[in-house]
mmCIF file of C-alpha atoms in Angstrom:
data_model
loop_
_atom_site.group_PDB
_atom_site.id
_atom_site.type_symbol
_atom_site.label_atom_id
_atom_site.label_comp_id
_atom_site.label_asym_id
_atom_site.label_seq_id
_atom_site.Cartn_x
_atom_site.Cartn_y
_atom_site.Cartn_z
ATOM 1 C CA MET G 3 -22.335 -5.428 -17.459
ATOM 2 C CA GLY G 4 -22.871 -7.235 -20.767
ATOM 3 C CA ASP G 5 -24.789 -4.431 -22.504
ATOM 4 C CA GLY G 6 -21.825 -2.434 -23.733
ATOM 5 C CA HIS G 7 -22.540 0.412 -21.337
ATOM 6 C CA GLN G 8 -20.600 1.856 -18.444
ATOM 7 C CA ARG G 9 -22.932 2.827 -15.652
ATOM 8 C CA ILE G 10 -22.138 6.034 -13.842
ATOM 9 C CA CYS G 11 -23.870 6.276 -10.449
ATOM 10 C CA TYR G 12 -24.120 9.387 -8.302
ATOM 11 C CA ARG G 13 -25.239 8.615 -4.778
ATOM 12 C CA ASN G 14 -25.750 10.968 -1.896
ATOM 13 C CA PHE G 15 -26.771 9.344 1.369
ATOM 14 C CA SER G 16 -28.578 12.535 2.414
ATOM 15 C CA THR G 17 -31.157 12.167 -0.375
ATOM 16 C CA PRO G 18 -33.585 9.381 -1.316
ATOM 17 C CA PRO G 19 -32.386 6.867 -3.921
ATOM 18 C CA ARG G 20 -32.847 8.044 -7.485
ATOM 19 C CA THR G 21 -32.835 6.360 -10.847
ATOM 20 C CA HIS G 22 -29.334 5.596 -12.136
ATOM 21 C CA HIS G 23 -28.242 7.465 -15.252
ATOM 22 C CA THR G 24 -26.513 5.483 -17.987
ATOM 23 C CA LYS G 25 -24.370 6.842 -20.837
ATOM 24 C CA GLN G 26 -22.079 5.215 -23.403
ATOM 25 C CA PHE G 27 -18.817 6.808 -22.241
ATOM 26 C CA ASP G 28 -16.841 3.823 -23.509
ATOM 27 C CA ASN G 29 -18.093 4.046 -27.099
ATOM 28 C CA PRO G 30 -15.151 5.251 -29.287
ATOM 29 C CA LYS G 31 -17.553 6.612 -31.916
ATOM 30 C CA LEU G 32 -19.012 9.020 -29.347
ATOM 31 C CA PHE G 33 -15.670 10.173 -27.912
ATOM 32 C CA ASP G 34 -15.696 13.627 -29.554
ATOM 33 C CA ASP G 35 -19.340 14.176 -28.631
ATOM 34 C CA ASN G 36 -18.679 13.182 -25.003
ATOM 35 C CA ILE G 37 -15.658 15.487 -24.748
ATOM 36 C CA SER G 38 -17.721 18.323 -26.215
ATOM 37 C CA ILE G 39 -20.450 17.761 -23.625
ATOM 38 C CA ILE G 40 -17.926 17.677 -20.790
ATOM 39 C CA LYS G 41 -16.264 20.891 -21.974
ATOM 40 C CA GLN G 42 -19.663 22.580 -22.242
ATOM 41 C CA ILE G 43 -20.489 21.543 -18.691
ATOM 42 C CA GLN G 44 -17.125 22.870 -17.556
ATOM 43 C CA ASN G 45 -17.699 26.212 -19.289
ATOM 44 C CA ASP G 46 -21.174 26.478 -17.769
ATOM 45 C CA LEU G 47 -19.779 25.842 -14.298
ATOM 46 C CA ILE G 48 -17.073 28.464 -14.837
ATOM 47 C CA THR G 49 -19.620 31.002 -16.078
ATOM 48 C CA ALA G 50 -21.885 30.320 -13.079
ATOM 49 C CA GLY G 51 -18.956 30.753 -10.688
ATOM 50 C CA TYR G 52 -18.954 27.176 -9.403
ATOM 51 C CA LEU G 53 -15.673 26.297 -11.086
ATOM 52 C CA GLN G 54 -12.560 28.431 -11.185
ATOM 53 C CA PRO G 55 -10.094 28.156 -14.089
ATOM 54 C CA LYS G 56 -6.619 27.209 -12.905
ATOM 55 C CA VAL G 57 -3.869 29.764 -13.476
ATOM 56 C CA PHE G 58 -0.394 28.507 -12.515
ATOM 57 C CA TYR G 59 2.734 30.417 -11.613
ATOM 58 C CA PHE G 60 5.887 28.284 -11.379
ATOM 59 C CA ASP G 61 8.141 29.458 -8.570
ATOM 60 C CA THR G 62 11.891 29.891 -9.170
ATOM 61 C CA SER G 63 12.559 27.325 -6.425
ATOM 62 C CA ILE G 64 11.761 24.584 -8.967
ATOM 63 C CA THR G 65 14.664 25.645 -11.182
ATOM 64 C CA GLU G 66 16.973 25.735 -8.174
ATOM 65 C CA GLY G 67 15.809 22.352 -6.879
ATOM 66 C CA ILE G 68 15.088 20.294 -10.005
ATOM 67 C CA GLY G 69 16.012 22.399 -13.049
ATOM 68 C CA SER G 70 14.336 24.448 -15.764
ATOM 69 C CA ASN G 71 13.542 21.346 -17.827
ATOM 70 C CA GLU G 72 11.188 20.208 -15.087
ATOM 71 C CA ILE G 73 9.282 23.499 -15.279
ATOM 72 C CA ASN G 74 8.808 22.966 -19.010
ATOM 73 C CA ARG G 75 7.566 19.423 -18.435
ATOM 74 C CA LEU G 76 5.184 20.445 -15.653
ATOM 75 C CA SER G 77 3.892 23.334 -17.771
ATOM 76 C CA GLN G 78 3.021 20.955 -20.599
ATOM 77 C CA ILE G 79 1.139 18.695 -18.190
ATOM 78 C CA ALA G 80 -0.760 21.630 -16.662
ATOM 79 C CA ILE G 81 -1.793 23.008 -20.065
ATOM 80 C CA LYS G 82 -2.878 19.558 -21.214
ATOM 81 C CA TYR G 83 -5.291 19.380 -18.289
ATOM 82 C CA GLY G 84 -6.810 22.827 -18.742
ATOM 83 C CA ALA G 85 -4.606 25.165 -16.718
ATOM 84 C CA THR G 86 -3.021 28.340 -18.059
ATOM 85 C CA ILE G 87 0.503 29.491 -17.216
ATOM 86 C CA THR G 88 1.692 32.970 -16.316
ATOM 87 C CA ASN G 89 5.262 34.146 -15.735
ATOM 88 C CA ASP G 90 4.268 37.596 -14.533
ATOM 89 C CA VAL G 91 4.767 37.924 -10.794
ATOM 90 C CA ASN G 92 2.359 40.885 -10.793
ATOM 91 C CA ASP G 93 -0.478 38.452 -11.577
ATOM 92 C CA ILE G 94 0.005 37.097 -8.054
ATOM 93 C CA LYS G 95 -0.421 40.557 -6.538
ATOM 94 C CA ASN G 96 -3.470 41.176 -8.704
ATOM 95 C CA ASN G 97 -5.141 37.921 -7.596
ATOM 96 C CA LYS G 98 -5.038 36.423 -11.097
ATOM 97 C CA VAL G 99 -3.063 33.355 -10.022
ATOM 98 C CA THR G 100 -4.878 30.420 -8.411
ATOM 99 C CA HIS G 101 -1.852 28.165 -7.787
ATOM 100 C CA ILE G 102 1.818 28.774 -7.107
ATOM 101 C CA ILE G 103 3.749 25.612 -7.938
ATOM 102 C CA ALA G 104 6.840 25.414 -5.733
ATOM 103 C CA TYR G 105 9.629 22.937 -5.113
ATOM 104 C CA ASP G 106 9.056 21.124 -1.823
ATOM 105 C CA PRO G 107 12.219 19.233 -0.800
ATOM 106 C CA GLU G 108 10.781 18.375 2.610
ATOM 107 C CA GLU G 109 7.814 16.243 1.575
ATOM 108 C CA HIS G 110 6.163 16.253 -1.877
ATOM 109 C CA ASP G 111 9.230 16.516 -4.097
ATOM 110 C CA THR G 112 11.823 14.553 -2.168
ATOM 111 C CA GLN G 113 14.036 12.198 -4.138
ATOM 112 C CA LEU G 114 12.394 9.283 -2.319
ATOM 113 C CA VAL G 115 8.936 10.330 -3.579
ATOM 114 C CA ILE G 116 10.174 10.883 -7.137
ATOM 115 C CA ASP G 117 12.042 7.547 -7.190
ATOM 116 C CA ASP G 118 8.891 5.780 -6.010
ATOM 117 C CA GLU G 119 6.876 7.383 -8.818
ATOM 118 C CA VAL G 120 9.481 6.251 -11.373
ATOM 119 C CA ARG G 121 9.413 2.729 -9.947
ATOM 120 C CA ARG G 122 5.627 2.587 -10.223
ATOM 121 C CA THR G 123 5.721 3.813 -13.808
ATOM 122 C CA ASN G 124 8.350 1.244 -14.767
ATOM 123 C CA ASN G 125 6.248 -1.489 -13.148
ATOM 124 C CA ASN G 126 3.040 -0.253 -14.805
ATOM 125 C CA ASP G 127 1.695 0.397 -11.325
ATOM 126 C CA GLU G 128 0.978 4.105 -11.218
ATOM 127 C CA ALA G 129 -1.761 3.962 -8.567
ATOM 128 C CA PRO G 130 -0.272 4.650 -5.096
ATOM 129 C CA GLU G 131 -1.472 2.792 -2.042
ATOM 130 C CA LYS G 132 -4.343 4.495 -0.275
ATOM 131 C CA ALA G 133 -3.312 6.135 2.977
ATOM 132 C CA TYR G 134 -6.095 7.401 5.264
ATOM 133 C CA LEU G 135 -5.770 11.116 5.828
ATOM 134 C CA LYS G 136 -8.947 12.617 7.244
ATOM 135 C CA THR G 137 -12.640 12.128 8.034
ATOM 136 C CA LEU G 138 -14.886 14.497 6.111
ATOM 137 C CA THR G 139 -18.400 13.499 7.235
ATOM 138 C CA ILE G 140 -20.061 11.134 9.703
ATOM 139 C CA LYS G 141 -23.732 10.227 9.434
ATOM 140 C CA GLU G 142 -26.203 7.424 10.003
ATOM 141 C CA VAL G 143 -27.096 5.449 6.871
ATOM 142 C CA THR G 144 -29.640 2.684 6.414
ATOM 143 C CA VAL G 145 -28.558 -0.781 5.349
ATOM 144 C CA SER G 146 -30.781 -0.540 2.269
ATOM 145 C CA GLU G 147 -28.952 2.614 1.152
ATOM 146 C CA LEU G 148 -25.596 0.906 1.677
ATOM 147 C CA LYS G 149 -26.709 -2.049 -0.433
ATOM 148 C CA GLU G 150 -27.960 0.212 -3.204
ATOM 149 C CA ALA G 151 -24.677 2.149 -3.230
ATOM 150 C CA ASN G 152 -22.748 -1.158 -3.212
ATOM 151 C CA VAL G 153 -20.962 -0.223 0.033
ATOM 152 C CA SER G 154 -19.844 -2.917 2.466
ATOM 153 C CA ILE G 155 -22.219 -3.157 5.412
ATOM 154 C CA PRO G 156 -20.376 -2.890 8.744
ATOM 155 C CA PRO G 157 -21.292 -5.469 11.393
ATOM 156 C CA LEU G 158 -23.340 -4.474 14.395
ATOM 157 C CA LYS G 159 -21.410 -2.717 17.119
ATOM 158 C CA LEU G 160 -21.634 -4.998 20.152
ATOM 159 C CA PRO G 161 -21.228 -4.039 23.798
ATOM 160 C CA PRO G 162 -18.059 -5.177 25.610
ATOM 161 C CA LEU G 163 -18.106 -8.918 26.293
ATOM 162 C CA LYS G 164 -18.536 -9.954 29.913
ATOM 163 C CA THR G 165 -16.816 -13.243 30.674
ATOM 164 C CA ASN G 166 -15.323 -14.558 33.887
ATOM 165 C CA THR G 167 -11.834 -14.338 32.424
ATOM 166 C CA ALA G 168 -10.121 -13.463 35.701
ATOM 167 C CA SER G 169 -10.990 -16.717 37.447
ATOM 168 C CA ILE G 170 -10.261 -18.812 34.365
ATOM 169 C CA LYS G 171 -6.892 -17.213 33.627
ATOM 170 C CA SER G 172 -5.826 -17.576 37.266
ATOM 171 C CA LYS G 173 -6.053 -21.366 37.057
ATOM 172 C CA LYS G 174 -2.844 -22.758 35.606
ATOM 173 C CA GLY G 175 -3.391 -26.457 36.116
ATOM 174 C CA PRO G 176 -2.118 -29.175 33.727
ATOM 175 C CA CYS G 177 -3.858 -29.366 30.390
ATOM 176 C CA GLY G 178 -4.228 -33.161 30.560
ATOM 177 C CA SER G 179 -3.710 -33.593 26.836
ATOM 178 C CA CYS G 180 -0.066 -32.789 26.031
ATOM 179 C CA GLU G 181 2.687 -35.405 25.569
ATOM 180 C CA ASN G 182 4.000 -35.073 29.126
ATOM 181 C CA CYS G 183 0.563 -35.217 30.757
ATOM 182 C CA LEU G 184 -0.208 -38.479 28.927
ATOM 183 C CA ARG G 185 3.057 -40.285 29.719
ATOM 184 C CA ASP G 186 3.477 -42.754 32.631
ATOM 185 C CA ASP G 187 5.594 -42.093 35.711
ATOM 186 C CA CYS G 188 9.258 -42.707 34.953
ATOM 187 C CA GLY G 189 9.825 -44.439 38.310
ATOM 188 C CA THR G 190 13.414 -43.194 38.563
ATOM 189 C CA CYS G 191 13.207 -39.461 39.321
ATOM 190 C CA ARG G 192 13.300 -38.123 42.889
ATOM 191 C CA GLN G 193 9.523 -37.455 42.887
ATOM 192 C CA CYS G 194 8.705 -40.981 41.689
ATOM 193 C CA LEU G 195 11.020 -42.669 44.216
ATOM 194 C CA ASP G 196 9.169 -40.772 46.957
ATOM 195 C CA LYS G 197 5.814 -42.249 45.893
ATOM 196 C CA ARG G 198 4.467 -45.244 47.865
ATOM 197 C CA LYS G 199 3.975 -47.321 44.706
ATOM 198 C CA PHE G 200 7.728 -47.125 44.187
ATOM 199 C CA GLY G 201 8.499 -47.807 47.873
ATOM 200 C CA GLY G 202 8.822 -44.205 49.046
ATOM 201 C CA GLU G 203 7.337 -42.387 52.051
ATOM 202 C CA ASN G 204 5.250 -39.936 49.984
ATOM 203 C CA LYS G 205 6.647 -36.852 51.719
ATOM 204 C CA LEU G 206 7.197 -34.725 48.638
ATOM 205 C CA LYS G 207 3.698 -35.323 47.215
ATOM 206 C CA GLN G 208 4.804 -34.175 43.756
ATOM 207 C CA LYS G 209 4.195 -35.662 40.318
ATOM 208 C CA CYS G 210 6.842 -37.254 38.170
ATOM 209 C CA ALA G 211 9.461 -34.801 36.862
ATOM 210 C CA MET G 212 8.948 -36.172 33.345
ATOM 211 C CA ARG G 213 5.254 -35.325 33.466
ATOM 212 C CA ALA G 214 5.621 -31.529 33.787
ATOM 213 C CA CYS G 215 2.801 -30.077 31.637
ATOM 214 C CA LEU G 216 3.900 -28.443 28.400
ATOM 215 C CA ASN G 217 0.745 -26.321 28.201
ATOM 216 C CA PRO G 218 -0.298 -25.285 31.725
ATOM 217 C CA GLY G 219 -3.741 -23.735 31.714
ATOM 218 C CA GLY G 220 -4.493 -25.195 28.287
ATOM 219 C CA GLN G 221 -7.864 -26.592 29.293
ATOM 220 C CA ASN G 222 -8.650 -23.306 30.980
ATOM 221 C CA ALA G 223 -7.821 -21.432 27.772
ATOM 222 C CA LYS G 224 -10.227 -23.683 25.928
ATOM 223 C CA GLN G 225 -12.898 -22.958 28.510
ATOM 224 C CA LEU G 226 -12.197 -19.228 28.166
ATOM 225 C CA ALA G 227 -12.706 -19.390 24.406
ATOM 226 C CA GLU G 228 -15.982 -21.261 24.865
ATOM 227 C CA ASP G 229 -17.203 -18.712 27.417
ATOM 228 C CA GLU G 230 -16.304 -15.814 25.119
ATOM 229 C CA ALA G 231 -18.130 -17.456 22.208
ATOM 230 C CA LYS G 232 -21.248 -17.859 24.356
ATOM 231 C CA ALA G 233 -20.983 -14.241 25.514
ATOM 232 C CA LEU G 234 -20.676 -13.093 21.893
ATOM 233 C CA GLU G 235 -23.834 -14.929 20.854
ATOM 234 C CA LYS G 236 -25.649 -13.528 23.874
ATOM 235 C CA ALA G 237 -24.498 -9.987 22.991
ATOM 236 C CA LYS G 238 -25.682 -10.405 19.388
ATOM 237 C CA ALA G 239 -29.087 -11.553 20.571
ATOM 238 C CA ALA G 240 -29.372 -8.575 22.934
ATOM 239 C CA VAL G 241 -28.604 -5.965 20.252
ATOM 240 C CA GLU G 242 -31.540 -4.959 18.079
ATOM 241 C CA ASP G 243 -30.587 -4.441 14.448
ATOM 242 C CA THR G 244 -32.340 -1.197 13.508
ATOM 243 C CA GLY G 245 -30.972 -1.335 9.978
ATOM 244 C CA VAL G 246 -28.841 1.774 10.581
ATOM 245 C CA ARG G 247 -25.057 2.080 10.563
ATOM 246 C CA GLN G 248 -22.842 5.032 11.408
ATOM 247 C CA MET G 249 -20.676 5.707 8.362
ATOM 248 C CA ALA G 250 -17.768 8.062 7.720
ATOM 249 C CA LEU G 251 -16.742 9.666 4.450
ATOM 250 C CA VAL G 252 -12.937 9.489 4.375
ATOM 251 C CA HIS G 253 -10.357 11.138 2.151
ATOM 252 C CA TRP G 254 -7.221 9.339 0.987
ATOM 253 C CA TRP G 255 -3.939 11.233 0.905
ATOM 254 C CA TYR G 256 -2.744 12.178 -2.595
ATOM 255 C CA HIS G 257 -6.016 11.008 -4.196
ATOM 256 C CA PRO G 258 -8.639 13.194 -5.914
ATOM 257 C CA SER G 259 -11.967 13.761 -4.193
ATOM 258 C CA SER G 260 -13.599 11.223 -6.500
ATOM 259 C CA TYR G 261 -11.765 8.539 -4.500
ATOM 260 C CA ASP G 262 -13.371 9.594 -1.197
ATOM 261 C CA GLU G 263 -15.095 6.548 0.299
ATOM 262 C CA TRP G 264 -17.681 5.633 2.894
ATOM 263 C CA THR G 265 -16.498 3.261 5.596
ATOM 264 C CA SER G 266 -17.569 2.271 9.079
ATOM 265 C CA ALA G 267 -17.189 5.192 11.479
ATOM 266 C CA ASP G 268 -15.698 2.801 14.042
ATOM 267 C CA GLU G 269 -12.630 2.308 11.849
ATOM 268 C CA VAL G 270 -11.558 5.949 11.536
ATOM 269 C CA SER G 271 -11.233 9.147 13.525
ATOM 270 C CA ASN G 272 -14.476 10.857 14.511
ATOM 271 C CA ILE G 273 -12.769 14.247 14.344
ATOM 272 C CA LEU G 274 -14.106 16.018 11.266
ATOM 273 C CA GLU G 275 -11.743 18.019 9.086
ATOM 274 C CA VAL G 276 -13.456 20.311 6.605
ATOM 275 C CA ASP G 277 -11.479 20.418 3.377
ATOM 276 C CA GLU G 278 -10.658 23.898 2.208
ATOM 277 C CA HIS G 279 -9.667 24.673 -1.357
ATOM 278 C CA PRO G 280 -7.694 27.904 -1.202
ATOM 279 C CA GLY G 281 -8.044 29.924 -4.394
ATOM 280 C CA ILE G 282 -8.191 33.438 -5.686
ATOM 281 C CA VAL G 283 -10.422 34.646 -2.817
ATOM 282 C CA ASN G 284 -7.871 33.869 -0.100
ATOM 283 C CA GLY G 285 -4.826 34.146 -2.330
ATOM 284 C CA PRO G 286 -3.239 31.418 -4.478
ATOM 285 C CA ALA G 287 -2.729 27.878 -3.196
ATOM 286 C CA VAL G 288 0.961 27.093 -2.777
ATOM 287 C CA VAL G 289 1.462 23.440 -3.689
ATOM 288 C CA GLY G 290 4.366 21.142 -4.490
ATOM 289 C CA CYS G 291 5.269 19.899 -7.959
ATOM 290 C CA LYS G 292 3.645 16.573 -7.122
ATOM 291 C CA PHE G 293 0.257 18.297 -7.488
ATOM 292 C CA VAL G 294 0.957 18.614 -11.233
ATOM 293 C CA ARG G 295 2.641 15.232 -11.617
ATOM 294 C CA ASP G 296 -0.275 13.375 -10.038
ATOM 295 C CA VAL G 297 -2.873 14.716 -12.469
ATOM 296 C CA GLU G 298 -1.375 12.393 -15.094
ATOM 297 C CA LYS G 299 -2.015 9.389 -12.850
ATOM 298 C CA PHE G 300 -5.665 10.107 -12.136
ATOM 299 C CA ASN G 301 -6.664 12.191 -15.148
ATOM 300 C CA GLU G 302 -8.111 14.737 -12.729
ATOM 301 C CA TRP G 303 -6.770 17.313 -10.316
ATOM 302 C CA GLY G 304 -6.158 16.403 -6.703
ATOM 303 C CA VAL G 305 -7.036 18.227 -3.488
ATOM 304 C CA GLU G 306 -4.801 21.244 -2.891
ATOM 305 C CA SER G 307 -4.521 20.713 0.865
ATOM 306 C CA ASP G 308 -2.841 17.317 0.256
ATOM 307 C CA TYR G 309 0.020 19.034 -1.564
ATOM 308 C CA ALA G 310 0.234 22.289 0.377
ATOM 309 C CA VAL G 311 3.759 23.601 0.959
ATOM 310 C CA MET G 312 3.918 24.658 4.574
ATOM 311 C CA GLU G 313 6.797 27.142 4.247
#
């Protein structure tokens, strides 16, 4: 931005626009202070009950599927990002464990997935492609709010175009502009010899065999395109732009919630899926090893339901 600051914006379409807050998160001299502030916020959220500390139990299936060295590596990653590790199975029964990390050979920890992660690391491309998973929210948002939040403004949704396509498409006459349509009669084919100008009796009443159109209906296709363009302009004129668009908040598979994005509701499913974060209240979340591996990519924990082990 030219002022040495990184602007952090928090926007909620359900509330009026507010003043943006700016902080020097990219200043190396303030790194320790920033980390201290973040940790204090985290502790306050934990104390208030809004944030639950992560307690991991690594299932024995990991040793059987990948080996004990992988458990050690995953444990180091988990501790680095604030989780604690327990090896006591009784902690599960006593609701002290928030996550059971298990080996999932069917989906999250397949060799194909692991090989792809290695390939990305070797190519310095650790960010996976975004794959649409679910729609979280749908609501109407004003164009001004979209502009302020720097979100692409979807075009107006137009009614179905009404053009006389049936009659146009049914006409398959010569285009009149291709190479064959523009050539002269050959004068030697059966059709030409039947013509009066070549001394025939004109019984066949057919055009020269060498003048068979290469693009039958071509002129009609051009007319169809023109008609559709006119219908589109007419539809645009008939639709009143109220300055409101229907937007959907979508979640990308294997991406943290911070990557959730607003997009046009017409482009995604309108079936809402409320994200649940299973924790100590409903028992620990059982997730694949990829849940721990991915935290290194994003520097934040992902959504448990993306990594849930079904069995």
